[in-house]
Coordinates of C-alpha atoms and ligand atoms in Angstrom, one line a residue:
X1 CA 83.7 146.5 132.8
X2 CA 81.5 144.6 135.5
X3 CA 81.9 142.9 138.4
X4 CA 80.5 139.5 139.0
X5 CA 80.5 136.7 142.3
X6 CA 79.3 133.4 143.3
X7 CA 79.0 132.2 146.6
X8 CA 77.8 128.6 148.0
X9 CA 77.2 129.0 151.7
X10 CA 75.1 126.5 153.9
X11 CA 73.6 129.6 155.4
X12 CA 72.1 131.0 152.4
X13 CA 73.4 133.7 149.8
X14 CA 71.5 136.6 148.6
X15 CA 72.2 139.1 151.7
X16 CA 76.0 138.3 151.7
X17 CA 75.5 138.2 147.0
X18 CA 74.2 141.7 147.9
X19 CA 77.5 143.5 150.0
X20 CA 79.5 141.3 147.4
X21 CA 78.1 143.6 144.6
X22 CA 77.7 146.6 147.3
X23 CA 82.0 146.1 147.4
X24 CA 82.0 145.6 143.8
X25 CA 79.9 148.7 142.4
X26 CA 83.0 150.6 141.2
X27 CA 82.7 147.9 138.3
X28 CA 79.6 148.7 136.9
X29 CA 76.5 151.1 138.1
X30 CA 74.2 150.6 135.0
X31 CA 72.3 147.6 136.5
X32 CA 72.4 144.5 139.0
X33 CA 71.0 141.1 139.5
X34 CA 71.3 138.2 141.4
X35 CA 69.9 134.5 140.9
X36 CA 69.9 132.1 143.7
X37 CA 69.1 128.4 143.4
X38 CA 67.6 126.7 146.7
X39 CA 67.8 122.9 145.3
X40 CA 64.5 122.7 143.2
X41 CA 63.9 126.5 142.1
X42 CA 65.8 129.4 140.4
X43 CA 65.4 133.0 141.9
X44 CA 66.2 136.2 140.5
X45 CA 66.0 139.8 140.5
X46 CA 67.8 142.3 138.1
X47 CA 67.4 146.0 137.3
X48 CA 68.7 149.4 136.1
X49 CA 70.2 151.1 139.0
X50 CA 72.7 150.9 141.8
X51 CA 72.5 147.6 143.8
X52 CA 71.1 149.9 146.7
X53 CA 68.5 151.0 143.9
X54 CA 67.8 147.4 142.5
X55 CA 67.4 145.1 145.8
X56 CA 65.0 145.9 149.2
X57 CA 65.1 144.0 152.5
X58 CA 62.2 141.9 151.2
X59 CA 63.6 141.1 147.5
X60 CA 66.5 139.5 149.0
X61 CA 64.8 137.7 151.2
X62 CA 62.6 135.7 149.1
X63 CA 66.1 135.3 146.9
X64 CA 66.5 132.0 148.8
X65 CA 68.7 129.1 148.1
X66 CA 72.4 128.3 149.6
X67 CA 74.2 128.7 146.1
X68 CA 73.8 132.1 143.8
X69 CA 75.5 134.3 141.5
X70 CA 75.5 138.2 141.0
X71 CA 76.5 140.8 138.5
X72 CA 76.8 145.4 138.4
X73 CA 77.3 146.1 134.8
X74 CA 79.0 148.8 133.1
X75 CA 78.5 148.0 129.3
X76 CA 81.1 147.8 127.1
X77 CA 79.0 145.8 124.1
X78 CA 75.2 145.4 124.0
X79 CA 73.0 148.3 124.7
X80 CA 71.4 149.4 127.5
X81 CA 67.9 147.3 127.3
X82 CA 66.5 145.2 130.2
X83 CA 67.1 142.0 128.5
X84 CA 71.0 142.9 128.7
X85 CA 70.8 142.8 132.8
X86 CA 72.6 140.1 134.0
X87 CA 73.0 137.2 135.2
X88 CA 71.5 136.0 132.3
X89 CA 69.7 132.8 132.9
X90 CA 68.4 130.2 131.0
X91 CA 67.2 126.2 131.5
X92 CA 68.5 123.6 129.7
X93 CA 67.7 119.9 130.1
X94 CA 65.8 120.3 133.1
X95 CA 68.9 122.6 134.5
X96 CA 68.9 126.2 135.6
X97 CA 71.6 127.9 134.3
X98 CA 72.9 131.9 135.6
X99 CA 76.1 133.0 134.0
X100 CA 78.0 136.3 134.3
X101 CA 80.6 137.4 132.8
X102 CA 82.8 140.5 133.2
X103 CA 85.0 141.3 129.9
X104 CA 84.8 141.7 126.0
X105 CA 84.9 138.8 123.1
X106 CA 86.2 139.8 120.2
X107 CA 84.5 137.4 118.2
X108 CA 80.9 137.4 119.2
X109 CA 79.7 138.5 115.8
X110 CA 81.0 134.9 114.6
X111 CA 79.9 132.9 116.8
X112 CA 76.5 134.3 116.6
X113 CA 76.2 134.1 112.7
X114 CA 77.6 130.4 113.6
X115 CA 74.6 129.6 116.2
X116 CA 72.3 131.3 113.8
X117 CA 73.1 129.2 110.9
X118 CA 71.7 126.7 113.2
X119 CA 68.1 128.1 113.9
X120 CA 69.3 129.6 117.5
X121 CA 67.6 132.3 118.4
X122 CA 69.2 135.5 121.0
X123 CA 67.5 136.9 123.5
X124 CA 69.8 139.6 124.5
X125 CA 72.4 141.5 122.0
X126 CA 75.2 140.5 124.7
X127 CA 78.1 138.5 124.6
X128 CA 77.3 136.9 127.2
X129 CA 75.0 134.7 126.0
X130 CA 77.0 133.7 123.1
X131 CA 78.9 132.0 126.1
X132 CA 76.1 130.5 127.9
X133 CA 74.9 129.0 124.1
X134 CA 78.8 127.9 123.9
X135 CA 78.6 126.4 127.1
X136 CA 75.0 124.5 126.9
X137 CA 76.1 123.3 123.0
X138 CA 78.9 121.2 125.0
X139 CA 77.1 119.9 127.7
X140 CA 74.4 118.9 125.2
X141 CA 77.3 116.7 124.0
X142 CA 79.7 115.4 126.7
X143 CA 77.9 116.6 130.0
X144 CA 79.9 118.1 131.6
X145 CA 81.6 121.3 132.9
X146 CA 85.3 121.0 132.6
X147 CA 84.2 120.3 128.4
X148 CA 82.3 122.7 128.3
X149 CA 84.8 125.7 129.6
X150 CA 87.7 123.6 127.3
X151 CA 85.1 124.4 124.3
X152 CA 84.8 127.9 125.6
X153 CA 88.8 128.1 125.9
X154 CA 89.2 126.8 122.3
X155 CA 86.1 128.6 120.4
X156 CA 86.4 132.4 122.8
X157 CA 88.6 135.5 121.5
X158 CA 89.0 138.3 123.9
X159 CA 88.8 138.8 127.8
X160 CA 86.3 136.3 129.8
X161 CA 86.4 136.2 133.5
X162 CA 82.7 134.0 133.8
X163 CA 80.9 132.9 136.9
X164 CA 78.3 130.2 136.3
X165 CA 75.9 128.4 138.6
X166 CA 74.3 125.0 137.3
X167 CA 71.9 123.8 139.7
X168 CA 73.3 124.1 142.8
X169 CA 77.2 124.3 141.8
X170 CA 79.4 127.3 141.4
X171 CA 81.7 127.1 138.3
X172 CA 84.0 129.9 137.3
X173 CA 86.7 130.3 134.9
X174 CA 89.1 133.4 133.7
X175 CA 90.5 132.9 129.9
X176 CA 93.9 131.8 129.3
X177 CA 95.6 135.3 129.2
X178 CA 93.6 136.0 132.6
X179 CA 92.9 140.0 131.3
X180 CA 90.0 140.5 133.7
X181 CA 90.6 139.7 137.7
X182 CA 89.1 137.1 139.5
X183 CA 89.7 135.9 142.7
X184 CA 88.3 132.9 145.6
X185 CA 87.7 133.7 149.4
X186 CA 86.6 131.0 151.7
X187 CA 83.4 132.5 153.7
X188 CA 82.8 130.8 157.5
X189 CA 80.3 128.3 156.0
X190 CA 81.3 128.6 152.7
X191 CA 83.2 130.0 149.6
X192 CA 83.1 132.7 147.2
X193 CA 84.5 133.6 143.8
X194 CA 84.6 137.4 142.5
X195 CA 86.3 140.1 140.7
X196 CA 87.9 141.6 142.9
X197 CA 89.8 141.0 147.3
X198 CA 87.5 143.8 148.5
X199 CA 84.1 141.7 147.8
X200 CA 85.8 138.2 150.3
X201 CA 86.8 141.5 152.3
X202 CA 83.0 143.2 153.0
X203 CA 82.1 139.2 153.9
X204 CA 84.9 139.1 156.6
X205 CA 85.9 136.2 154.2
X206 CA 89.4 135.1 153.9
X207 CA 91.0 135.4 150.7
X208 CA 92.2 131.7 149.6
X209 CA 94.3 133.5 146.1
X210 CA 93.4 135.0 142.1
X211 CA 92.7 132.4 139.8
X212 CA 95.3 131.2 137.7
X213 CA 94.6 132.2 133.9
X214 CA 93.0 129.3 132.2
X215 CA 91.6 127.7 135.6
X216 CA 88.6 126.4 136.6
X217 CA 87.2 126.4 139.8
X218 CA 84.2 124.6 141.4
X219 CA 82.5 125.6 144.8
X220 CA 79.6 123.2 145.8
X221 CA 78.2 122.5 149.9
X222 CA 81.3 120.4 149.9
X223 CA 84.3 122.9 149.1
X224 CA 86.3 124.3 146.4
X225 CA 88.4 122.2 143.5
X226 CA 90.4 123.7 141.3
X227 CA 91.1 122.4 137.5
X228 CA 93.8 123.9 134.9
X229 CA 91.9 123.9 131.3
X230 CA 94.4 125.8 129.3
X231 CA 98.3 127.6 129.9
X232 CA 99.4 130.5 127.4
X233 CA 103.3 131.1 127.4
X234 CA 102.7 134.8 129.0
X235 CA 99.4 136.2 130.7
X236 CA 98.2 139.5 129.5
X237 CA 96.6 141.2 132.9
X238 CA 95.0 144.7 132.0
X239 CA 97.0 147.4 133.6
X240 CA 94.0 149.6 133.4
X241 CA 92.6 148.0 136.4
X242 CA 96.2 148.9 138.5
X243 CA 95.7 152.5 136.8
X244 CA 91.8 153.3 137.3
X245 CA 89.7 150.6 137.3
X246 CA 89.6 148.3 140.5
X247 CA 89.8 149.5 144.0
X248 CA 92.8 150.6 145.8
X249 CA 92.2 148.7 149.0
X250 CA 91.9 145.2 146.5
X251 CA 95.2 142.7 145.9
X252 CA 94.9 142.1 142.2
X253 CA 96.8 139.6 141.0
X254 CA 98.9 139.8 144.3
X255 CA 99.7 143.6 144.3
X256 CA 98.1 145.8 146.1
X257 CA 96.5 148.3 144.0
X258 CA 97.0 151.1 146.4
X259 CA 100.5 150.2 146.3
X260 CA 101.3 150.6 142.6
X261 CA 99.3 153.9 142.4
X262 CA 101.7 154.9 145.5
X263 CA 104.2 153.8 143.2
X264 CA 103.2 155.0 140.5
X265 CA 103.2 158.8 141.6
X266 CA 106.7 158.3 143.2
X267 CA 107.8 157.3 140.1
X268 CA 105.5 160.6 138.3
X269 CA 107.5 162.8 140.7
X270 CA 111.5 161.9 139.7
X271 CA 113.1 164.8 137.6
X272 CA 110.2 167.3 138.2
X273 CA 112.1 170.6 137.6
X274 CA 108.5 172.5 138.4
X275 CA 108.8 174.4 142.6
X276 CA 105.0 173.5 143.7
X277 CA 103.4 174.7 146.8
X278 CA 101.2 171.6 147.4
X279 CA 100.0 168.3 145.2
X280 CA 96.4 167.8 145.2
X281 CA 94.9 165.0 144.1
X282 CA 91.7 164.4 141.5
X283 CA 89.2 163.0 144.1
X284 CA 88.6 160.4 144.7
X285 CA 90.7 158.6 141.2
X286 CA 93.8 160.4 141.8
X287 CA 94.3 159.8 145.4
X288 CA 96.7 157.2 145.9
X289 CA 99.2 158.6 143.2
X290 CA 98.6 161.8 144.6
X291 CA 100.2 160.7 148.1
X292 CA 103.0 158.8 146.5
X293 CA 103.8 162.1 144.7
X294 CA 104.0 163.6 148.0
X295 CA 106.0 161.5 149.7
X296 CA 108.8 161.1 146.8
X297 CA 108.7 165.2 146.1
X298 CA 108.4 166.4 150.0
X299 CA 106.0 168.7 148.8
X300 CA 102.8 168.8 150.7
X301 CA 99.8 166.8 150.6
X302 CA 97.0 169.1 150.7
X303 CA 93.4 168.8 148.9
X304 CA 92.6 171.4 146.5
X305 CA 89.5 170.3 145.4
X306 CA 87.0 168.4 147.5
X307 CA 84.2 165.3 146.1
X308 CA 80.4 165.9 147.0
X309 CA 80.0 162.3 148.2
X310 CA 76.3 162.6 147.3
X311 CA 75.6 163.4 144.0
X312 CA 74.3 160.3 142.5
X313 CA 73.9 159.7 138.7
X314 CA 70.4 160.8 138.6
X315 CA 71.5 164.4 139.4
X316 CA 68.5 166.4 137.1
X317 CA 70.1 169.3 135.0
X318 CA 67.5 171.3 133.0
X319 CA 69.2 172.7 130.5
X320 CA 73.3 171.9 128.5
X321 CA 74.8 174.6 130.3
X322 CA 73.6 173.6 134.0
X323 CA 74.7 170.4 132.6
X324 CA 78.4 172.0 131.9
X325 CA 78.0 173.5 135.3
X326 CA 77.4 170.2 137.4
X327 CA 80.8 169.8 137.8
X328 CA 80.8 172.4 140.7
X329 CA 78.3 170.6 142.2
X330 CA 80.7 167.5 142.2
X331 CA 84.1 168.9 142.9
X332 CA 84.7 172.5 144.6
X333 CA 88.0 173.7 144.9
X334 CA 89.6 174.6 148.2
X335 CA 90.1 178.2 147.5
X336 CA 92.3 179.0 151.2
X337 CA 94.3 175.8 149.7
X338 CA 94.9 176.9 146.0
X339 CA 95.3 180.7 146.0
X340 CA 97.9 182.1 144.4
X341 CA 99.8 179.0 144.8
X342 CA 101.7 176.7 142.3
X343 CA 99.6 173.1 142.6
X344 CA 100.6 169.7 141.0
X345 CA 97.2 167.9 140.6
X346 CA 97.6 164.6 139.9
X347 CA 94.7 161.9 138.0
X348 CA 94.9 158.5 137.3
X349 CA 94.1 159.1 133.7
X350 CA 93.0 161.7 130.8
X351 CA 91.2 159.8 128.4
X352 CA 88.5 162.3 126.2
X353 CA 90.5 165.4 127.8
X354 CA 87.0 166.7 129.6
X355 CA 87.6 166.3 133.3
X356 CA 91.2 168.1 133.2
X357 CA 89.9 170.8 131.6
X358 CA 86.9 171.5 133.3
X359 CA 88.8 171.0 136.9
X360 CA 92.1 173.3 135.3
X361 CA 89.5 176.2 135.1
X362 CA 88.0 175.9 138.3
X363 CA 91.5 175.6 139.9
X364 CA 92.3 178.5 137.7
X365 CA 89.1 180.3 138.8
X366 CA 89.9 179.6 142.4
X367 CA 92.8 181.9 141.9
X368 CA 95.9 179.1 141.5
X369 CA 98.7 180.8 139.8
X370 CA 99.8 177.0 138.3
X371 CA 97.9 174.1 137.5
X372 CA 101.0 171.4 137.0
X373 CA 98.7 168.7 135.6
X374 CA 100.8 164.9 136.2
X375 CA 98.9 161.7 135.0
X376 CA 99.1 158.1 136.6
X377 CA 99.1 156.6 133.0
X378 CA 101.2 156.7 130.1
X379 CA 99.0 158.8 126.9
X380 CA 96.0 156.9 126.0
X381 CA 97.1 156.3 122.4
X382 CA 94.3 153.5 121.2
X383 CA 90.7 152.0 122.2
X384 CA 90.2 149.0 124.5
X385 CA 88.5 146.1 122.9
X386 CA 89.0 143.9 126.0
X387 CA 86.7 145.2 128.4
X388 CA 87.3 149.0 129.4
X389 CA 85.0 151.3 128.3
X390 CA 87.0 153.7 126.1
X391 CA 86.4 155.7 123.0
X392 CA 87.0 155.3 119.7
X393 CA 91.2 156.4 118.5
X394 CA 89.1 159.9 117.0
X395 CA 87.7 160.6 120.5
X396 CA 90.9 159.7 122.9
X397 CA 92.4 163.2 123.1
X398 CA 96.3 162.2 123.2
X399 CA 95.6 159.9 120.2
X400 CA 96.9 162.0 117.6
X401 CA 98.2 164.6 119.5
X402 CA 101.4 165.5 120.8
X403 CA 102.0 165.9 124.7
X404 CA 102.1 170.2 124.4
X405 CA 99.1 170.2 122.3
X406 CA 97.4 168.0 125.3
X407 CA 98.4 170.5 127.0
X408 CA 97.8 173.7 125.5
X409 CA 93.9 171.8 125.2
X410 CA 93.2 171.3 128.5
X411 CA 94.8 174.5 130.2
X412 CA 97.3 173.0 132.2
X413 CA 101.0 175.2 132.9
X414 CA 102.7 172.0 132.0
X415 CA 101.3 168.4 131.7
X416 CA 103.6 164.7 132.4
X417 CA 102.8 161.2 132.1
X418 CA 103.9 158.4 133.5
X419 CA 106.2 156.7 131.2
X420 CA 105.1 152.7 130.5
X421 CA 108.3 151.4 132.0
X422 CA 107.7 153.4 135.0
X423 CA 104.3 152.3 135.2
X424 CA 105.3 148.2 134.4
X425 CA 108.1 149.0 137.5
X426 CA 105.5 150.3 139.5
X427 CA 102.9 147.3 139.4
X428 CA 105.9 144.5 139.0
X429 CA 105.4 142.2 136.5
X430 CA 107.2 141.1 133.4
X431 CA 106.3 143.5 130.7
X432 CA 105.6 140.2 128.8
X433 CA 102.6 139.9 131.5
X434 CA 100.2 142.6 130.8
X435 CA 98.1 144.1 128.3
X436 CA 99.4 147.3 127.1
X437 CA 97.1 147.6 124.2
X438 CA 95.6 151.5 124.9
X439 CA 99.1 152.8 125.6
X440 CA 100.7 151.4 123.0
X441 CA 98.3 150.4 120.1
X442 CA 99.6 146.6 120.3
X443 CA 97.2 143.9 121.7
X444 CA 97.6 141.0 123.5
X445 CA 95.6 138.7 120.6
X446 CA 94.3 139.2 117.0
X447 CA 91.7 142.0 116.7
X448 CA 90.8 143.1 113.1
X449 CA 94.1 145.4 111.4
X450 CA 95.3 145.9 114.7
X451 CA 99.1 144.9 115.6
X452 CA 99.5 141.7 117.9
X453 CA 102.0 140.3 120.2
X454 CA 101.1 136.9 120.2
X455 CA 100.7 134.5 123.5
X456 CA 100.6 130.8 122.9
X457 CA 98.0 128.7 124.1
X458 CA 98.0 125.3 125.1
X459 CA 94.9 123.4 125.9
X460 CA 95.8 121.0 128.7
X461 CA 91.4 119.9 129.4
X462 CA 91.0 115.9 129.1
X463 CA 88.0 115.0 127.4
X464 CA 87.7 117.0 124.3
X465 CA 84.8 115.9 122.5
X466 CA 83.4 119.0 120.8
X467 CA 81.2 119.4 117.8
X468 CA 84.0 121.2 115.9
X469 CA 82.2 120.8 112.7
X470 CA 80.2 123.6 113.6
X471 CA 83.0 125.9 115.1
X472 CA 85.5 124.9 111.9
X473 CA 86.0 128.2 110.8
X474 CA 86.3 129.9 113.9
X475 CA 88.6 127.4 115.0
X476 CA 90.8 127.4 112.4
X477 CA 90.7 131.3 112.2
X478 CA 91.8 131.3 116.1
X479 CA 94.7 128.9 115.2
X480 CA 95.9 130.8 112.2
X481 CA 96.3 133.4 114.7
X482 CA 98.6 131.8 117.4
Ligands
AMP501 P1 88.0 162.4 130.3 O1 87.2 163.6 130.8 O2 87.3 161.7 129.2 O3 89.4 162.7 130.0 O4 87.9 161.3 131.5 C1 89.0 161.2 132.4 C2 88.5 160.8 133.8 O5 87.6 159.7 133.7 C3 89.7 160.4 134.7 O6 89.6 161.3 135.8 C4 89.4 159.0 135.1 O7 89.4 159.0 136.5 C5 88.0 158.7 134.6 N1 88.1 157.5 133.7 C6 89.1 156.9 133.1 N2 88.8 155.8 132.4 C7 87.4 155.7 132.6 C8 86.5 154.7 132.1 N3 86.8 153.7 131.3 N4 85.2 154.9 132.5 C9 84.9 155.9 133.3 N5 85.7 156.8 133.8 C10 87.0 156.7 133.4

């Protein structure tokens, strides 16, 4: 997961690039960087660390220019090495080119032996670049932009929301099944593209709508166009990012993710049986499902464990078992809330199975008589290969397990799920629309031996003139698979 932005804005870029990534650090807290371009020069700064870590008053400053691009990264492929910060940046034909790129290909491995085959050499081990090499290969040959994100469209497998500046124009572009979010926000003197509402939020920017799957948009000094490049039959939006993954106060892909966690836990609370005292959320993941429980059970809302907002990532732990132990530092129970009472505590999600069982025994150690353990997503049954970080099928607890021996393994008096059509009802979309592919094991496009419920993609771009000699295989192994 990442998060990524672009702005062009009369009045100059990097401070406002900055609170963009500030609102969009829930996406990614492994590094930052931003590139500006001020009409003859391109700027940039990247580095390991929070965005507060990465930039000073005096960075940003000298990050001039009225168009730029920014990226947090969380990596899901590529390891953690400086040369993997993003944007990554490169010039080409006397043009400076940043992209960034938020998602996972499938095929990089390909298209790498592909551009290899040709004497190209990588810089980085990210995908990324496989898409900025994709994207100069086309210009080399027809010039411009809209071919290039067609070639991208054709020759790309897996999830691709991309922000790009050339010189001093913002292009961005979410693939045809639009898996990863992206949205557009007009700024006073200006506009923006991002990941997620919240970003055109923290700029007191207006937010203009997501872009369509498939589209391209372009932001330059003079305004915002849109283009359609390609249209599958059904979209295939992650419903991770409803579940976990963006923020609650951001309208992705027009619901309000607050909303269908709400949802979601009224939906987690029909045909309880359990008589609780209180439901508590997991702060700060579980919170919104935890007050929709609440509302739809009548049983109170009370905090049983409370977040220390300040332990950062670098918290130093000198030995495993103070490690174990840092989770007191992080969360403390409410002992006057939980004692001797029967609690439902509700989390978004239980992926390896270590957070509920470490927060079960401090609830249990606080002296709650029953931990009623209720999850805002159906099992985890299979790995992501579209952008979320998740383990492998070995390491996802309710992989091969059934939902007592979950249970019985993380300590809980009893343990529910959402169920998926619950969870489709609660965010509102066809089921057609989304990517189910961790709850259910079925993916959205070809990947390896894994099962596939195909979308159909038309390409609907105008000038096609790509090099598809070079691409032949891949191409033809991406048609074979429509
Ligand atoms: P685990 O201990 O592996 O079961 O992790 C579950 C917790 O991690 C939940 O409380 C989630 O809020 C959080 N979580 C879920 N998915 C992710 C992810 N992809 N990256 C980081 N944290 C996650």
């Amino acid at each position: 997961m990442c998060g990524i932005v672009g702005i062009a804005d009369a009045g100059g870029v990097s401070f406002s690039l900055y609170s963009a990534l500030y609102a969009l650090q829930h996406r990614g807290q492994e590094s930052a960087g931003i590139a500006t371009f001020d009409g003859a020069v391109l700027h940039k700064h990247k580095g390991q660390g929070l965005v507060s870590e990465v930039f000073d008053e005096s960075l940003l400053a000298s990050l001039e220019g009225s168009v730029g691009v920014g990226h947090v990264r969380y990596p899901t492929t590529g390891e953690k090495i400086p040369e993997n910060i993003q944007p990554f940046n490169f010039r080409f034909r006397g043009k400076n080119i940043a992209v960034t790129h938020n998602g996972n290909l499938t095929n990089t491995a390909d298209l790498k032996e592909t551009f290899e085959k040709r004497g190209q050499i990588f810089c980085t081990t990210t995908d990324t670049e496989v898409i900025g090499n994709l994207i100069a290969d086309e210009l080399r040959i027809s010039g411009g932009m809209e071919d290039a994100v067609l070639h991208c469209m054709r020759i790309l497998k897996g999830s691709y929301s991309v922000v790009v500046m050339l010189d001093d124009v913002i292009w961005a572009f979410r693939d045809p099944l639009g898996i990863r979010p992206l949205c557009v926000g007009k700024l006073p003197n200006g506009h923006i593209v991002c990941s997620e509402s919240v970003a055109v939020d923290a700029l007191n920017g207006t937010f203009i709508r997501d872009v369509r799957p498939g589209e391209l948009v372009r932001i330059d000094a003079t305004g915002i166009t849109f283009r359609q490049i390609a249209v599958a039959d059904h979209p295939a939006h992650c419903v991770f990012e409803y579940i976990y993954f963006a923020r609650a106060d951001s309208v992705v892909d027009g619901r309000l993710v607050y909303d269908v966690r709400r949802h979601i836990g009224q939906a987690l609370s029909e045909n309880e049986t359990i008589c609780a005292d209180l439901v508590s959320p997991v702060p700060d993941s579980g919170i919104a499902h935890a007050i929709g429980y609440s509302e739809a059970s009548k049983i109170p809302y009370r905090e049983g464990l409370i977040k220390n907002r300040y332990m950062g990532r670098t918290f130093i732990m000198p030995t495993q078992e103070a490690r174990e132990n840092a989770v007191r530092i992080k969360l403390n129970p409410v002992k006057g809330h939980v004692l001797d009472k029967s609690v439902v505590l509700v989390d978004d999600s239980i992926v390896r199975g270590t957070t509920s069982r470490r927060i079960i025994g401090l609830m249990r150690e606080a002296g709650a008589a029953e931990v009623h353990m209720r999850i805002g997503s159906p099992a985890l049954k299979a790995p992501c290969y579209l952008g979320v970080d998740m383990p492998t099928r070995k390491e996802l607890i309710a992989s091969d397990k059934s939902n007592e021996e979950v249970r019985k393994s993380i300590g809980a008096s009893s343990l529910r799920h959402v169920s998926i059509e619950a969870l489709i009802s609660a965010i509102g979309m066809d089921k057609n629309d989304l990517c189910v592919g961790c709850l259910t094991g079925v993916y959205p496009l070809a990947i390896g031996c894994e099962q596939c419920s195909r979308r159909r993609v038309e390409l609907i771009g105008g000038t096609y003139q790509s090099n598809l000699g070079v691409f032949k295989e891949v191409s033809e192994a991406r048609t074979s698979t429509k």
